[in-house]
Amino acid sequence: MRSALLQSSGRPGSTVENLKVLDEAAGRAAAAGAGLLVTPEMFLTGYAIGDDIARLAEPADGECADAIAEIATRHGLAVAYGYPERDGDAVFNSAQLISADGTRLADYRKTHLFGCFERDHFTPGEQQVVQAELDGLRVGLLICYDVEFPENVRAHALAGTDLLVVPTAQMHPFQFVAESMIPVRAFENQMYVAYVNRVGREGEFEFVGLSALAGPDGVARTRAGRGDELVLADVDPVFLAASREANPYLTDRRPGLYGSLV
């Protein structure tokens, strides 16, 4: 499955403008043969927008979800996007996967909140592994800081995730996560990892770009630079199966030795 990574911060504070950016990117991705388009963390509204996070937050089945379902259907590709999700009085930093026929397949709430900004504006999620079947692949969702905890990615590996989609808002000076950690996560867990970042300065944060799709061999199939960019790469289930056979980390585990970790 060809996957398109939309590296962009869009227009912080404007869901209308960000939906336009998403629509245009979906058209380009579909024309290039992509079956999946992934956006950064909080793409729908912007990340560093303060109290507007709560104002713009919507339920998982809200108006913007309907608009994105229409975009997915019209262009014939699935869309995974980051957004603030409202559930009663709580607001979650979420990512939702919508299929090419407009069906909402999965909704994940970020479990590990980064820094005071996120802890002030979001409630942490409680479900570690969220997955959906897409074009013969098992797709899992994490968000940014979540992927920096090896336990989270290993949980996905043990649950059979083939492609881990990670909308992110990775900021300076932590670019080594995009450059080094993501390929290692893909290799040590024998999966593909799509890590899709914001760019430029937003409030107090400077986002570093460097979005990548890393394969189970630890090699980035595509890598964006530091600006707005749409990059594409293929997720190959045949290569994945061969890599898992050659690198049996999961079958060689000895869980009985690891009890002290928890």
PDB file of C-alpha atoms in Angstrom:
ATOM      1  CA  MET A   1       0.000   0.000   0.000  1.00  0.00           C
ATOM      2  CA  ARG A   2       1.409   3.348  -1.030  1.00  0.00           C
ATOM      3  CA  SER A   3       1.305   5.799   1.872  1.00  0.00           C
ATOM      4  CA  ALA A   4       1.473   9.583   1.645  1.00  0.00           C
ATOM      5  CA  LEU A   5       2.848  11.664   4.516  1.00  0.00           C
ATOM      6  CA  LEU A   6       1.592  15.256   4.651  1.00  0.00           C
ATOM      7  CA  GLN A   7       4.240  17.303   6.462  1.00  0.00           C
ATOM      8  CA  SER A   8       2.558  20.625   7.179  1.00  0.00           C
ATOM      9  CA  SER A   9       1.318  22.790  10.030  1.00  0.00           C
ATOM     10  CA  GLY A  10      -1.545  24.044   7.896  1.00  0.00           C
ATOM     11  CA  ARG A  11      -3.247  27.164   9.272  1.00  0.00           C
ATOM     12  CA  PRO A  12      -3.258  27.001  13.101  1.00  0.00           C
ATOM     13  CA  GLY A  13      -6.641  28.018  14.483  1.00  0.00           C
ATOM     14  CA  SER A  14      -8.640  27.435  11.271  1.00  0.00           C
ATOM     15  CA  THR A  15     -10.303  24.090  10.629  1.00  0.00           C
ATOM     16  CA  VAL A  16     -11.728  25.488   7.384  1.00  0.00           C
ATOM     17  CA  GLU A  17      -8.287  26.255   5.953  1.00  0.00           C
ATOM     18  CA  ASN A  18      -6.809  22.993   7.209  1.00  0.00           C
ATOM     19  CA  LEU A  19      -9.553  21.003   5.534  1.00  0.00           C
ATOM     20  CA  LYS A  20      -8.659  22.792   2.284  1.00  0.00           C
ATOM     21  CA  VAL A  21      -4.996  21.855   2.721  1.00  0.00           C
ATOM     22  CA  LEU A  22      -6.007  18.258   3.424  1.00  0.00           C
ATOM     23  CA  ASP A  23      -8.289  18.133   0.382  1.00  0.00           C
ATOM     24  CA  GLU A  24      -5.542  19.405  -1.927  1.00  0.00           C
ATOM     25  CA  ALA A  25      -3.005  16.956  -0.497  1.00  0.00           C
ATOM     26  CA  ALA A  26      -5.468  14.076  -0.815  1.00  0.00           C
ATOM     27  CA  GLY A  27      -5.879  14.890  -4.498  1.00  0.00           C
ATOM     28  CA  ARG A  28      -2.123  14.825  -5.081  1.00  0.00           C
ATOM     29  CA  ALA A  29      -1.678  11.662  -3.015  1.00  0.00           C
ATOM     30  CA  ALA A  30      -4.452   9.825  -4.856  1.00  0.00           C
ATOM     31  CA  ALA A  31      -3.012  10.877  -8.224  1.00  0.00           C
ATOM     32  CA  ALA A  32       0.295   9.315  -7.138  1.00  0.00           C
ATOM     33  CA  GLY A  33      -1.423   6.031  -6.300  1.00  0.00           C
ATOM     34  CA  ALA A  34      -1.584   6.369  -2.514  1.00  0.00           C
ATOM     35  CA  GLY A  35      -4.117   4.363  -0.545  1.00  0.00           C
ATOM     36  CA  LEU A  36      -3.458   6.198   2.728  1.00  0.00           C
ATOM     37  CA  LEU A  37      -2.775   9.829   3.626  1.00  0.00           C
ATOM     38  CA  VAL A  38      -1.404  10.659   7.090  1.00  0.00           C
ATOM     39  CA  THR A  39      -1.315  14.135   8.664  1.00  0.00           C
ATOM     40  CA  PRO A  40       0.643  15.443  11.680  1.00  0.00           C
ATOM     41  CA  GLU A  41      -0.574  15.648  15.268  1.00  0.00           C
ATOM     42  CA  MET A  42      -3.426  18.127  15.820  1.00  0.00           C
ATOM     43  CA  PHE A  43      -3.453  18.970  12.112  1.00  0.00           C
ATOM     44  CA  LEU A  44      -7.148  19.770  12.017  1.00  0.00           C
ATOM     45  CA  THR A  45      -6.868  22.762  14.368  1.00  0.00           C
ATOM     46  CA  GLY A  46      -3.204  23.516  14.987  1.00  0.00           C
ATOM     47  CA  TYR A  47      -1.145  22.515  18.010  1.00  0.00           C
ATOM     48  CA  ALA A  48       0.003  25.623  19.934  1.00  0.00           C
ATOM     49  CA  ILE A  49      -3.349  27.423  19.925  1.00  0.00           C
ATOM     50  CA  GLY A  50      -3.961  27.617  23.693  1.00  0.00           C
ATOM     51  CA  ASP A  51      -7.572  27.754  24.802  1.00  0.00           C
ATOM     52  CA  ASP A  52      -8.742  27.441  21.197  1.00  0.00           C
ATOM     53  CA  ILE A  53      -8.002  23.736  21.583  1.00  0.00           C
ATOM     54  CA  ALA A  54     -11.063  23.349  23.797  1.00  0.00           C
ATOM     55  CA  ARG A  55     -13.128  25.698  21.636  1.00  0.00           C
ATOM     56  CA  LEU A  56     -12.392  23.810  18.411  1.00  0.00           C
ATOM     57  CA  ALA A  57     -12.521  20.295  19.863  1.00  0.00           C
ATOM     58  CA  GLU A  58     -15.186  18.043  18.337  1.00  0.00           C
ATOM     59  CA  PRO A  59     -16.530  14.542  18.962  1.00  0.00           C
ATOM     60  CA  ALA A  60     -15.017  11.733  16.903  1.00  0.00           C
ATOM     61  CA  ASP A  61     -18.167  11.780  14.748  1.00  0.00           C
ATOM     62  CA  GLY A  62     -18.367  15.570  14.498  1.00  0.00           C
ATOM     63  CA  GLU A  63     -18.739  17.867  11.502  1.00  0.00           C
ATOM     64  CA  CYS A  64     -15.041  17.841  10.647  1.00  0.00           C
ATOM     65  CA  ALA A  65     -14.967  14.043  10.724  1.00  0.00           C
ATOM     66  CA  ASP A  66     -17.830  14.073   8.238  1.00  0.00           C
ATOM     67  CA  ALA A  67     -15.922  16.542   6.043  1.00  0.00           C
ATOM     68  CA  ILE A  68     -12.807  14.360   6.108  1.00  0.00           C
ATOM     69  CA  ALA A  69     -14.901  11.279   5.305  1.00  0.00           C
ATOM     70  CA  GLU A  70     -16.194  13.137   2.251  1.00  0.00           C
ATOM     71  CA  ILE A  71     -12.623  14.019   1.213  1.00  0.00           C
ATOM     72  CA  ALA A  72     -11.531  10.391   1.650  1.00  0.00           C
ATOM     73  CA  THR A  73     -14.463   9.106  -0.399  1.00  0.00           C
ATOM     74  CA  ARG A  74     -14.083  11.663  -3.176  1.00  0.00           C
ATOM     75  CA  HIS A  75     -10.372  10.942  -3.630  1.00  0.00           C
ATOM     76  CA  GLY A  76     -10.594   7.209  -2.941  1.00  0.00           C
ATOM     77  CA  LEU A  77      -8.020   6.898  -0.169  1.00  0.00           C
ATOM     78  CA  ALA A  78      -7.966   6.423   3.591  1.00  0.00           C
ATOM     79  CA  VAL A  79      -7.029   9.363   5.832  1.00  0.00           C
ATOM     80  CA  ALA A  80      -5.420   9.322   9.281  1.00  0.00           C
ATOM     81  CA  TYR A  81      -5.473  12.749  10.924  1.00  0.00           C
ATOM     82  CA  GLY A  82      -4.718  14.401  14.247  1.00  0.00           C
ATOM     83  CA  TYR A  83      -7.330  16.506  16.049  1.00  0.00           C
ATOM     84  CA  PRO A  84      -8.627  17.533  19.497  1.00  0.00           C
ATOM     85  CA  GLU A  85     -11.464  15.202  20.458  1.00  0.00           C
ATOM     86  CA  ARG A  86     -14.215  16.311  22.824  1.00  0.00           C
ATOM     87  CA  ASP A  87     -16.006  13.727  24.941  1.00  0.00           C
ATOM     88  CA  GLY A  88     -18.238  15.487  27.460  1.00  0.00           C
ATOM     89  CA  ASP A  89     -16.053  17.865  29.466  1.00  0.00           C
ATOM     90  CA  ALA A  90     -12.832  16.045  28.536  1.00  0.00           C
ATOM     91  CA  VAL A  91     -10.617  16.942  25.582  1.00  0.00           C
ATOM     92  CA  PHE A  92      -8.215  14.350  24.177  1.00  0.00           C
ATOM     93  CA  ASN A  93      -5.280  14.664  21.779  1.00  0.00           C
ATOM     94  CA  SER A  94      -6.546  12.149  19.230  1.00  0.00           C
ATOM     95  CA  ALA A  95      -5.896  10.556  15.863  1.00  0.00           C
ATOM     96  CA  GLN A  96      -8.641   9.065  13.717  1.00  0.00           C
ATOM     97  CA  LEU A  97      -8.445   6.713  10.731  1.00  0.00           C
ATOM     98  CA  ILE A  98     -11.168   6.978   8.091  1.00  0.00           C
ATOM     99  CA  SER A  99     -11.372   4.511   5.207  1.00  0.00           C
ATOM    100  CA  ALA A 100     -11.651   5.296   1.498  1.00  0.00           C
ATOM    101  CA  ASP A 101     -15.399   4.679   1.696  1.00  0.00           C
ATOM    102  CA  GLY A 102     -15.797   7.173   4.544  1.00  0.00           C
ATOM    103  CA  THR A 103     -16.078   4.668   7.389  1.00  0.00           C
ATOM    104  CA  ARG A 104     -14.507   5.654  10.714  1.00  0.00           C
ATOM    105  CA  LEU A 105     -12.201   2.697  11.376  1.00  0.00           C
ATOM    106  CA  ALA A 106     -10.285   3.684  14.520  1.00  0.00           C
ATOM    107  CA  ASP A 107      -9.914   6.528  16.989  1.00  0.00           C
ATOM    108  CA  TYR A 108      -6.937   6.733  19.351  1.00  0.00           C
ATOM    109  CA  ARG A 109      -6.405   9.071  22.315  1.00  0.00           C
ATOM    110  CA  LYS A 110      -2.805   9.961  23.175  1.00  0.00           C
ATOM    111  CA  THR A 111      -1.815   8.121  26.339  1.00  0.00           C
ATOM    112  CA  HIS A 112       1.483   9.862  27.175  1.00  0.00           C
ATOM    113  CA  LEU A 113       1.133  13.651  27.305  1.00  0.00           C
ATOM    114  CA  PHE A 114       4.282  15.698  26.768  1.00  0.00           C
ATOM    115  CA  GLY A 115       5.109  18.649  28.991  1.00  0.00           C
ATOM    116  CA  CYS A 116       2.997  21.187  30.826  1.00  0.00           C
ATOM    117  CA  PHE A 117       1.297  22.456  27.665  1.00  0.00           C
ATOM    118  CA  GLU A 118      -0.319  19.118  26.882  1.00  0.00           C
ATOM    119  CA  ARG A 119      -1.099  18.252  30.484  1.00  0.00           C
ATOM    120  CA  ASP A 120      -2.851  21.626  30.853  1.00  0.00           C
ATOM    121  CA  HIS A 121      -5.047  21.113  27.774  1.00  0.00           C
ATOM    122  CA  PHE A 122      -5.696  17.402  27.426  1.00  0.00           C
ATOM    123  CA  THR A 123      -6.895  14.354  29.300  1.00  0.00           C
ATOM    124  CA  PRO A 124      -4.669  11.300  28.732  1.00  0.00           C
ATOM    125  CA  GLY A 125      -6.162   8.322  26.931  1.00  0.00           C
ATOM    126  CA  GLU A 126      -6.245   4.894  28.554  1.00  0.00           C
ATOM    127  CA  GLN A 127      -6.236   2.441  25.609  1.00  0.00           C
ATOM    128  CA  GLN A 128      -2.709   1.461  24.597  1.00  0.00           C
ATOM    129  CA  VAL A 129      -3.370  -0.446  21.362  1.00  0.00           C
ATOM    130  CA  VAL A 130      -5.895   0.766  18.789  1.00  0.00           C
ATOM    131  CA  GLN A 131      -5.878  -0.961  15.396  1.00  0.00           C
ATOM    132  CA  ALA A 132      -7.882  -1.382  12.199  1.00  0.00           C
ATOM    133  CA  GLU A 133      -7.649  -3.540   9.087  1.00  0.00           C
ATOM    134  CA  LEU A 134      -6.875  -1.559   5.932  1.00  0.00           C
ATOM    135  CA  ASP A 135      -6.165  -3.082   2.519  1.00  0.00           C
ATOM    136  CA  GLY A 136      -4.899  -6.314   4.053  1.00  0.00           C
ATOM    137  CA  LEU A 137      -2.681  -4.569   6.616  1.00  0.00           C
ATOM    138  CA  ARG A 138      -3.196  -4.204  10.344  1.00  0.00           C
ATOM    139  CA  VAL A 139      -2.757  -0.481  10.994  1.00  0.00           C
ATOM    140  CA  GLY A 140      -2.089   0.816  14.516  1.00  0.00           C
ATOM    141  CA  LEU A 141      -2.161   4.355  15.878  1.00  0.00           C
ATOM    142  CA  LEU A 142       0.086   6.209  18.323  1.00  0.00           C
ATOM    143  CA  ILE A 143       0.760   9.950  18.689  1.00  0.00           C
ATOM    144  CA  CYS A 144       4.181  11.638  18.975  1.00  0.00           C
ATOM    145  CA  TYR A 145       5.555  11.130  22.524  1.00  0.00           C
ATOM    146  CA  ASP A 146       3.808   7.743  22.729  1.00  0.00           C
ATOM    147  CA  VAL A 147       6.277   6.213  20.267  1.00  0.00           C
ATOM    148  CA  GLU A 148       9.226   7.203  22.463  1.00  0.00           C
ATOM    149  CA  PHE A 149       8.110   4.610  25.029  1.00  0.00           C
ATOM    150  CA  PRO A 150       9.322   1.221  23.763  1.00  0.00           C
ATOM    151  CA  GLU A 151       6.551  -0.526  25.699  1.00  0.00           C
ATOM    152  CA  ASN A 152       3.918   1.097  23.488  1.00  0.00           C
ATOM    153  CA  VAL A 153       5.466   0.007  20.220  1.00  0.00           C
ATOM    154  CA  ARG A 154       6.205  -3.494  21.510  1.00  0.00           C
ATOM    155  CA  ALA A 155       2.561  -3.813  22.570  1.00  0.00           C
ATOM    156  CA  HIS A 156       1.591  -3.037  18.978  1.00  0.00           C
ATOM    157  CA  ALA A 157       4.086  -5.564  17.664  1.00  0.00           C
ATOM    158  CA  LEU A 158       2.680  -8.264  19.931  1.00  0.00           C
ATOM    159  CA  ALA A 159      -0.836  -7.349  18.767  1.00  0.00           C
ATOM    160  CA  GLY A 160       0.197  -7.827  15.130  1.00  0.00           C
ATOM    161  CA  THR A 161       0.450  -4.247  13.896  1.00  0.00           C
ATOM    162  CA  ASP A 162       1.987  -4.123  10.405  1.00  0.00           C
ATOM    163  CA  LEU A 163       1.985  -0.356   9.912  1.00  0.00           C
ATOM    164  CA  LEU A 164       2.192   1.970  12.906  1.00  0.00           C
ATOM    165  CA  VAL A 165       0.870   5.443  12.051  1.00  0.00           C
ATOM    166  CA  VAL A 166       2.269   8.193  14.279  1.00  0.00           C
ATOM    167  CA  PRO A 167       1.025  11.773  13.773  1.00  0.00           C
ATOM    168  CA  THR A 168       3.524  13.949  15.616  1.00  0.00           C
ATOM    169  CA  ALA A 169       4.489  17.462  16.668  1.00  0.00           C
ATOM    170  CA  GLN A 170       8.208  16.826  17.134  1.00  0.00           C
ATOM    171  CA  MET A 171      10.069  19.975  18.131  1.00  0.00           C
ATOM    172  CA  HIS A 172      13.628  21.269  18.399  1.00  0.00           C
ATOM    173  CA  PRO A 173      15.970  20.032  19.894  1.00  0.00           C
ATOM    174  CA  PHE A 174      14.606  16.482  19.751  1.00  0.00           C
ATOM    175  CA  GLN A 175      15.062  15.823  16.033  1.00  0.00           C
ATOM    176  CA  PHE A 176      17.122  12.716  16.817  1.00  0.00           C
ATOM    177  CA  VAL A 177      13.798  10.986  17.473  1.00  0.00           C
ATOM    178  CA  ALA A 178      12.811  11.379  13.832  1.00  0.00           C
ATOM    179  CA  GLU A 179      16.307  10.732  12.525  1.00  0.00           C
ATOM    180  CA  SER A 180      17.376   7.774  14.679  1.00  0.00           C
ATOM    181  CA  MET A 181      14.704   6.446  17.019  1.00  0.00           C
ATOM    182  CA  ILE A 182      11.939   5.865  14.468  1.00  0.00           C
ATOM    183  CA  PRO A 183      14.002   3.561  12.190  1.00  0.00           C
ATOM    184  CA  VAL A 184      15.140   1.641  15.293  1.00  0.00           C
ATOM    185  CA  ARG A 185      11.546   1.274  16.532  1.00  0.00           C
ATOM    186  CA  ALA A 186      10.577  -0.138  13.132  1.00  0.00           C
ATOM    187  CA  PHE A 187      13.484  -2.618  13.164  1.00  0.00           C
ATOM    188  CA  GLU A 188      13.257  -3.840  16.744  1.00  0.00           C
ATOM    189  CA  ASN A 189       9.505  -4.423  16.399  1.00  0.00           C
ATOM    190  CA  GLN A 190       9.498  -5.630  12.777  1.00  0.00           C
ATOM    191  CA  MET A 191       6.898  -3.267  11.387  1.00  0.00           C
ATOM    192  CA  TYR A 192       6.579  -0.177   9.218  1.00  0.00           C
ATOM    193  CA  VAL A 193       6.353   3.143  11.063  1.00  0.00           C
ATOM    194  CA  ALA A 194       4.901   6.284   9.452  1.00  0.00           C
ATOM    195  CA  TYR A 195       6.017   9.304  11.495  1.00  0.00           C
ATOM    196  CA  VAL A 196       4.449  12.541  10.250  1.00  0.00           C
ATOM    197  CA  ASN A 197       5.502  15.884  11.700  1.00  0.00           C
ATOM    198  CA  ARG A 198       4.570  19.551  11.769  1.00  0.00           C
ATOM    199  CA  VAL A 199       6.962  22.249  10.503  1.00  0.00           C
ATOM    200  CA  GLY A 200       8.035  25.766  11.403  1.00  0.00           C
ATOM    201  CA  ARG A 201       7.454  27.902  14.462  1.00  0.00           C
ATOM    202  CA  GLU A 202       4.131  27.830  16.275  1.00  0.00           C
ATOM    203  CA  GLY A 203       3.812  29.681  19.551  1.00  0.00           C
ATOM    204  CA  GLU A 204       6.736  28.695  21.771  1.00  0.00           C
ATOM    205  CA  PHE A 205       7.550  25.608  19.680  1.00  0.00           C
ATOM    206  CA  GLU A 206       9.744  25.081  16.619  1.00  0.00           C
ATOM    207  CA  PHE A 207       8.766  21.922  14.754  1.00  0.00           C
ATOM    208  CA  VAL A 208      11.544  20.127  12.886  1.00  0.00           C
ATOM    209  CA  GLY A 209       9.798  18.230  10.074  1.00  0.00           C
ATOM    210  CA  LEU A 210      11.865  15.185   9.013  1.00  0.00           C
ATOM    211  CA  SER A 211       8.783  13.008   8.556  1.00  0.00           C
ATOM    212  CA  ALA A 212       9.622   9.458   7.521  1.00  0.00           C
ATOM    213  CA  LEU A 213       8.242   6.059   6.701  1.00  0.00           C
ATOM    214  CA  ALA A 214      10.685   3.494   8.113  1.00  0.00           C
ATOM    215  CA  GLY A 215      10.686  -0.180   7.210  1.00  0.00           C
ATOM    216  CA  PRO A 216      11.300  -3.309   9.289  1.00  0.00           C
ATOM    217  CA  ASP A 217      14.920  -3.295   8.092  1.00  0.00           C
ATOM    218  CA  GLY A 218      15.478   0.027   9.887  1.00  0.00           C
ATOM    219  CA  VAL A 219      15.731   1.965   6.627  1.00  0.00           C
ATOM    220  CA  ALA A 220      13.640   5.065   5.917  1.00  0.00           C
ATOM    221  CA  ARG A 221      11.756   4.513   2.661  1.00  0.00           C
ATOM    222  CA  THR A 222      11.158   8.237   2.383  1.00  0.00           C
ATOM    223  CA  ARG A 223      12.284  11.254   4.389  1.00  0.00           C
ATOM    224  CA  ALA A 224      10.961  14.818   4.242  1.00  0.00           C
ATOM    225  CA  GLY A 225      13.046  17.913   4.864  1.00  0.00           C
ATOM    226  CA  ARG A 226      12.243  20.871   7.113  1.00  0.00           C
ATOM    227  CA  GLY A 227       9.439  22.519   5.117  1.00  0.00           C
ATOM    228  CA  ASP A 228       5.935  21.762   3.846  1.00  0.00           C
ATOM    229  CA  GLU A 229       6.116  18.569   1.826  1.00  0.00           C
ATOM    230  CA  LEU A 230       4.133  15.552   0.656  1.00  0.00           C
ATOM    231  CA  VAL A 231       6.265  12.411   0.496  1.00  0.00           C
ATOM    232  CA  LEU A 232       5.267   8.894  -0.494  1.00  0.00           C
ATOM    233  CA  ALA A 233       6.536   5.362   0.076  1.00  0.00           C
ATOM    234  CA  ASP A 234       5.223   1.812  -0.171  1.00  0.00           C
ATOM    235  CA  VAL A 235       4.368  -0.590   2.640  1.00  0.00           C
ATOM    236  CA  ASP A 236       5.169  -4.072   1.273  1.00  0.00           C
ATOM    237  CA  PRO A 237       3.557  -6.989   3.169  1.00  0.00           C
ATOM    238  CA  VAL A 238       5.725  -9.543   1.329  1.00  0.00           C
ATOM    239  CA  PHE A 239       8.916  -7.800   2.430  1.00  0.00           C
ATOM    240  CA  LEU A 240       7.510  -7.460   5.934  1.00  0.00           C
ATOM    241  CA  ALA A 241       6.827 -11.192   6.195  1.00  0.00           C
ATOM    242  CA  ALA A 242      10.333 -12.042   4.977  1.00  0.00           C
ATOM    243  CA  SER A 243      11.895  -9.563   7.399  1.00  0.00           C
ATOM    244  CA  ARG A 244       9.958 -11.008  10.333  1.00  0.00           C
ATOM    245  CA  GLU A 245      11.164 -14.493   9.451  1.00  0.00           C
ATOM    246  CA  ALA A 246      14.779 -13.318   9.257  1.00  0.00           C
ATOM    247  CA  ASN A 247      14.578 -11.221  12.455  1.00  0.00           C
ATOM    248  CA  PRO A 248      12.617 -13.254  15.044  1.00  0.00           C
ATOM    249  CA  TYR A 249      12.715 -10.767  17.902  1.00  0.00           C
ATOM    250  CA  LEU A 250       9.147 -11.475  18.924  1.00  0.00           C
ATOM    251  CA  THR A 251       9.481 -15.256  18.983  1.00  0.00           C
ATOM    252  CA  ASP A 252      12.867 -15.096  20.724  1.00  0.00           C
ATOM    253  CA  ARG A 253      11.539 -13.007  23.602  1.00  0.00           C
ATOM    254  CA  ARG A 254      11.657 -14.435  27.148  1.00  0.00           C
ATOM    255  CA  PRO A 255       8.772 -12.665  28.908  1.00  0.00           C
ATOM    256  CA  GLY A 256       9.404 -14.511  32.158  1.00  0.00           C
ATOM    257  CA  LEU A 257      12.575 -12.458  32.608  1.00  0.00           C
ATOM    258  CA  TYR A 258      10.866  -9.093  32.165  1.00  0.00           C
ATOM    259  CA  GLY A 259       8.510  -8.967  35.125  1.00  0.00           C
ATOM    260  CA  SER A 260      10.645  -6.419  36.953  1.00  0.00           C
ATOM    261  CA  LEU A 261      10.000  -3.893  34.155  1.00  0.00           C
ATOM    262  CA  VAL A 262       6.447  -3.359  35.375  1.00  0.00           C
TER     263      VAL A 262
END
